[in-house]
Coordinates of C-alpha atoms (C1' of nucleotides) in Angstrom, one line a residue:
Chain S
M1385 CA 26.3 -15.1 11.4
K1386 CA 25.4 -18.0 9.1
C1387 CA 28.5 -16.8 6.9
D1388 CA 30.8 -18.9 5.0
P1389 CA 34.5 -17.8 4.9
N1390 CA 35.2 -19.6 1.9
N1391 CA 33.4 -17.5 -0.2
N1392 CA 34.5 -13.9 -0.6
T1393 CA 32.2 -12.3 -3.7
C1394 CA 29.8 -11.0 -0.9
K1395 CA 28.0 -8.1 -3.4
G1396 CA 25.3 -7.4 -0.2
N1397 CA 25.8 -6.6 3.2
C1398 CA 28.2 -9.6 4.2
P1399 CA 31.5 -10.5 3.3
C1400 CA 31.1 -13.9 2.7
K1401 CA 28.1 -14.3 0.4
E1402 CA 26.2 -13.0 -1.6
Y1403 CA 23.4 -13.3 -0.7
C1404 CA 23.3 -12.3 3.1
P1405 CA 20.8 -13.5 5.4
L1406 CA 20.5 -11.3 7.9
G1407 CA 21.5 -7.7 5.9
S1408 CA 17.7 -8.9 4.1
A1409 CA 16.0 -9.1 7.6
L1410 CA 17.1 -5.8 8.7
K1411 CA 16.5 -4.3 5.2
L1412 CA 12.6 -5.5 6.2
I1413 CA 12.9 -3.3 9.6
G1414 CA 15.1 -0.8 8.5
G1415 CA 14.5 3.2 8.2
K1416 CA 13.3 5.4 10.9
W1417 CA 9.9 4.8 11.0
K1418 CA 8.9 0.6 10.4
I1419 CA 9.8 -0.4 14.2
P1420 CA 7.9 2.6 15.8
I1421 CA 4.9 0.7 12.9
L1422 CA 5.5 -2.3 14.4
C1423 CA 5.7 -1.3 18.2
A1424 CA 2.4 0.0 17.3
L1425 CA 0.9 -2.7 15.8
S1426 CA 2.5 -5.0 18.0
Q1427 CA 0.5 -3.8 21.3
D1428 CA -2.5 -2.4 20.1
G1429 CA -3.5 -5.0 17.2
T1430 CA -5.7 -3.9 14.8
T1431 CA -5.5 -0.3 14.0
R1432 CA -6.8 2.1 11.2
Y1433 CA -4.1 4.2 9.4
N1434 CA -5.3 7.6 10.9
E1435 CA -4.7 6.0 14.2
L1436 CA -1.0 4.2 13.4
L1437 CA -0.8 8.9 12.5
R1438 CA -1.7 10.0 15.5
K1439 CA 0.0 7.5 17.4
L1440 CA 3.5 7.7 15.8
R1441 CA 4.2 11.7 16.9
G1442 CA 5.9 13.2 14.5
I1443 CA 5.7 10.5 11.8
T1444 CA 4.6 12.4 7.8
N1445 CA 1.8 11.8 6.1
T1446 CA 4.7 10.1 3.1
M1447 CA 6.4 8.4 5.4
L1448 CA 3.1 6.8 6.9
A1449 CA 2.0 5.9 3.7
S1450 CA 5.0 4.2 2.1
S1451 CA 6.1 2.2 5.0
L1452 CA 3.0 0.7 5.1
K1453 CA 2.9 -0.6 1.8
E1454 CA 7.2 -1.7 2.1
L1455 CA 5.8 -3.6 5.3
E1456 CA 2.4 -5.1 3.7
A1457 CA 5.3 -5.7 0.6
D1458 CA 7.5 -7.5 2.9
G1459 CA 4.8 -9.5 4.5
L1460 CA 5.3 -8.4 7.8
I1461 CA 1.6 -6.6 8.2
Y1462 CA -2.2 -7.3 6.5
R1463 CA -3.5 -3.7 4.8
R1464 CA -8.0 -4.9 5.6
Q1465 CA -9.4 -2.5 3.9
Y1466 CA -13.2 -1.7 4.2
L1467 CA -15.7 -0.1 1.8
E1468 CA -17.8 1.5 4.1
M1469 CA -18.7 5.7 3.6
P1470 CA -16.0 7.3 4.6
V1471 CA -13.2 3.8 3.9
R1472 CA -11.6 1.8 6.3
V1473 CA -8.6 0.3 6.2
E1474 CA -7.1 -1.3 9.0
Y1475 CA -3.5 -3.1 9.4
E1476 CA -2.2 -5.8 11.6
I1477 CA 0.9 -7.4 12.0
T1478 CA 1.4 -11.4 10.3
D1479 CA 2.4 -14.5 11.7
F1480 CA 5.9 -13.9 10.0
C1481 CA 6.0 -10.5 11.6
T1482 CA 5.2 -12.3 15.0
D1483 CA 8.2 -14.7 14.5
L1484 CA 10.7 -11.5 14.6
L1485 CA 8.9 -9.9 17.9
P1486 CA 10.8 -12.0 20.3
I1487 CA 13.8 -11.7 18.4
L1488 CA 13.2 -7.9 18.4
A1489 CA 12.6 -7.9 22.1
Q1490 CA 16.5 -9.4 23.0
L1491 CA 18.1 -6.7 20.6
A1492 CA 16.3 -4.6 22.8
Q1493 CA 17.0 -6.2 26.1
W1494 CA 20.7 -6.7 24.6
G1495 CA 20.3 -2.6 24.0
V1496 CA 19.8 -1.8 27.6
Q1497 CA 23.3 -2.0 28.5
T1498 CA 24.2 0.2 26.5
H1499 CA 23.4 3.6 28.6
K1500 CA 25.2 6.2 26.2
S1501 CA 22.5 8.4 24.5
K1502 CA 23.7 8.5 21.6
Chain I
M1367 CA 9.4 -4.9 22.7
K1368 CA 9.6 -3.3 25.4
C1369 CA 7.1 -0.4 25.2
D1370 CA 5.4 1.4 27.6
P1371 CA 1.9 2.4 25.7
N1372 CA 1.3 4.7 28.4
N1373 CA 3.6 7.2 27.8
N1374 CA 3.5 8.7 24.1
T1375 CA 6.3 11.3 24.5
C1376 CA 8.8 9.3 22.4
K1377 CA 11.1 11.4 19.8
G1378 CA 13.4 8.3 19.2
N1379 CA 12.4 5.3 17.5
C1380 CA 9.8 4.2 19.3
P1381 CA 6.3 5.7 19.5
C1382 CA 5.8 5.4 22.9
K1383 CA 9.0 5.7 25.5
E1384 CA 11.6 8.7 25.6
Y1385 CA 14.4 6.1 25.2
C1386 CA 13.5 2.9 23.3
P1387 CA 16.7 0.4 24.1
L1388 CA 15.1 -1.5 20.5
G1389 CA 16.5 1.6 18.6
S1390 CA 19.4 2.6 20.3
A1391 CA 20.5 -1.4 19.7
L1392 CA 19.9 -1.2 15.7
K1393 CA 22.1 2.7 15.7
L1394 CA 24.9 0.9 16.8
I1395 CA 24.8 -2.0 14.2
G1396 CA 23.5 0.9 11.7
G1397 CA 24.9 2.0 8.4
K1398 CA 26.2 0.1 5.6
W1399 CA 29.4 -1.7 7.0
K1400 CA 29.3 -2.3 10.9
I1401 CA 27.4 -5.7 10.5
P1402 CA 30.1 -7.1 7.1
I1403 CA 32.7 -6.3 9.5
L1404 CA 31.6 -7.4 12.5
C1405 CA 31.2 -10.2 10.6
A1406 CA 34.6 -10.1 10.1
L1407 CA 35.5 -9.8 12.5
S1408 CA 33.7 -12.8 14.5
Q1409 CA 34.8 -15.0 11.7
D1410 CA 38.3 -14.6 11.5
G1411 CA 38.9 -13.2 15.2
T1412 CA 41.9 -10.2 16.0
T1413 CA 42.0 -8.9 12.1
R1414 CA 44.5 -6.1 11.1
Y1415 CA 43.0 -3.0 9.4
N1416 CA 44.5 -3.5 5.6
E1417 CA 43.3 -6.9 6.1
L1418 CA 39.6 -6.0 6.8
L1419 CA 39.9 -3.1 3.5
R1420 CA 40.8 -5.9 1.5
K1421 CA 38.1 -8.5 2.7
L1422 CA 35.3 -6.3 2.9
R1423 CA 35.6 -5.8 -0.9
G1424 CA 33.6 -2.2 -1.6
I1425 CA 34.2 -0.7 1.6
T1426 CA 36.3 2.5 1.5
N1427 CA 39.0 3.9 3.5
T1428 CA 37.1 6.4 5.4
M1429 CA 34.0 4.0 5.9
L1430 CA 36.2 1.5 7.8
A1431 CA 37.6 4.0 9.6
S1432 CA 34.7 5.6 10.7
S1433 CA 33.0 2.5 11.3
L1434 CA 35.7 1.4 13.5
K1435 CA 35.7 4.3 15.2
E1436 CA 32.3 4.4 16.5
L1437 CA 32.1 0.5 17.0
E1438 CA 35.2 1.2 19.0
A1439 CA 33.4 3.9 21.0
D1440 CA 30.0 1.7 21.4
G1441 CA 32.2 -1.1 23.0
L1442 CA 31.5 -3.2 20.6
I1443 CA 34.7 -4.2 19.3
Y1444 CA 39.2 -3.1 21.3
R1445 CA 41.6 -1.5 19.2
R1446 CA 45.0 -2.9 19.5
Q1447 CA 47.8 -0.5 18.9
Y1448 CA 51.0 -2.0 19.0
L1449 CA 53.9 0.6 18.4
E1450 CA 56.4 -0.9 16.1
M1451 CA 57.8 0.3 12.9
P1452 CA 55.8 -0.1 10.7
V1453 CA 52.7 1.1 13.3
R1454 CA 50.5 -2.7 13.7
V1455 CA 46.5 -2.0 14.8
E1456 CA 44.7 -5.1 15.6
Y1457 CA 40.7 -5.1 16.4
E1458 CA 39.6 -7.8 18.2
I1459 CA 35.0 -7.8 19.2
T1460 CA 34.3 -7.3 22.8
D1461 CA 32.1 -9.5 25.6
F1462 CA 29.5 -7.3 24.7
C1463 CA 29.1 -8.0 20.7
T1464 CA 29.7 -11.6 21.7
D1465 CA 26.3 -11.1 23.3
L1466 CA 24.9 -9.4 20.5
L1467 CA 26.4 -12.7 17.9
P1468 CA 23.5 -14.8 18.8
I1469 CA 20.8 -12.6 18.0
L1470 CA 21.3 -11.6 15.2
A1471 CA 22.1 -15.0 14.3
Q1472 CA 18.4 -15.4 14.7
L1473 CA 17.8 -12.5 13.0
A1474 CA 19.6 -14.2 9.9
Q1475 CA 17.4 -16.8 10.5
W1476 CA 14.2 -15.5 10.6
G1477 CA 15.6 -13.4 7.5
V1478 CA 15.9 -17.1 5.1
Q1479 CA 12.5 -17.3 5.0
T1480 CA 12.2 -13.8 3.1
H1481 CA 12.5 -15.1 -0.8
K1482 CA 12.0 -11.5 -2.4
S1483 CA 15.4 -10.3 -3.3
K1484 CA 14.7 -6.9 -2.5
Chain D
dC735 C1' 51.1 1.3 8.1
dG736 C1' 47.0 3.2 9.5
dG737 C1' 44.4 6.4 9.4
dG738 C1' 42.5 12.2 8.5
dA739 C1' 40.7 15.8 4.7
dT740 C1' 37.9 17.6 1.9
dC741 C1' 34.6 17.5 -1.6
dC742 C1' 30.4 15.7 -4.0
dC743 C1' 26.1 12.8 -5.1
dG744 C1' 22.5 11.2 -4.0
dA745 C1' 18.5 8.5 -1.0
dG746 C1' 16.5 9.3 2.6
dC747 C1' 13.2 11.6 4.4
dG748 C1' 10.0 15.8 5.8
dA749 C1' 7.1 20.0 4.6
dT750 C1' 3.0 21.4 2.1
dA751 C1' -1.0 20.9 -1.3
dC752 C1' -3.9 18.1 -3.5
dT753 C1' -7.6 13.5 -4.1
dG754 C1' -11.6 9.5 -5.5
Chain P
dC531 C1' -10.8 8.9 5.7
dA532 C1' -7.0 7.2 3.3
dG533 C1' -3.8 8.1 1.1
dT534 C1' -0.9 10.7 -4.0
dA535 C1' 2.2 14.2 -5.4
dT536 C1' 6.3 17.5 -5.7
dC537 C1' 9.3 19.8 -3.8
dG538 C1' 13.3 19.8 -1.3
dC539 C1' 17.1 19.7 1.9
dT540 C1' 19.9 16.7 4.4
dC541 C1' 23.5 13.7 5.7
dG542 C1' 25.5 8.9 5.3
dG543 C1' 28.1 7.5 2.2
dG544 C1' 31.9 7.3 -2.3
dA545 C1' 36.1 9.2 -4.3
dT546 C1' 40.3 11.5 -4.2
dC547 C1' 44.4 13.9 -1.8
dC548 C1' 47.5 13.6 2.0
dC549 C1' 49.8 13.1 7.0
dG550 C1' 52.3 11.1 10.6

DNA sequence: CGGGATCCCGAGCGATACTG
DNA sequence: CAGTATCGCTCGGGATCCCG
């Protein structure tokens, strides 16, 4: 877990270090909707805003917009805006995020062992 | 990400399925303190309650107790109680959790690419 | 020593309405 | 179409005190 026991000054997510890469990684995909959004984008490829809104049953306008903004700022997705009429905006997974997907797949596989319906 | 696009009835973390293993996996290690706890236990092995309390600088009694209880209920750690005087309780990582650690290490390595101080 | 019981606050999220 | 603005609430987590 990339921790140094000799340095116990961590103020973040890890008890061992100032800066915990695991903590910062989890922040990027944290929150209620980021995983579902990435999941949808990784399956369907380039997707428009309202398409996402429909596919992610239950998400609100507010949460989709703010989540997309954060994901873009963190380099996980691209936002492409086409100045047509009406406006068209498309979202797509970045290479950085593509690197993440197989890791998440492993995590999902590990999670399968969890049979509890929590 | 183990999702089925043909089933859009997901009410959990994933837009594609009723039950998302990735979502349930992330729930097990979610919250503010579970990763730090697992990190400490994976480094130092078997550890006592008050030892954890000291090592995890900033954690409160309430959070340590509740986090440990959840981690045990989810099968990530063992709790062993020795009826000495005074009472001694030790916590340890389970094999199930040991399987998780290399995956988290990968996630941490991926997170290293994040240079933003968010 | 290893917790439990309460109280409380603020972030995160939802609902609704509005806009370029 | 693709968002922003505001409000309000729930609930994760902190602080403090208590208990076997």
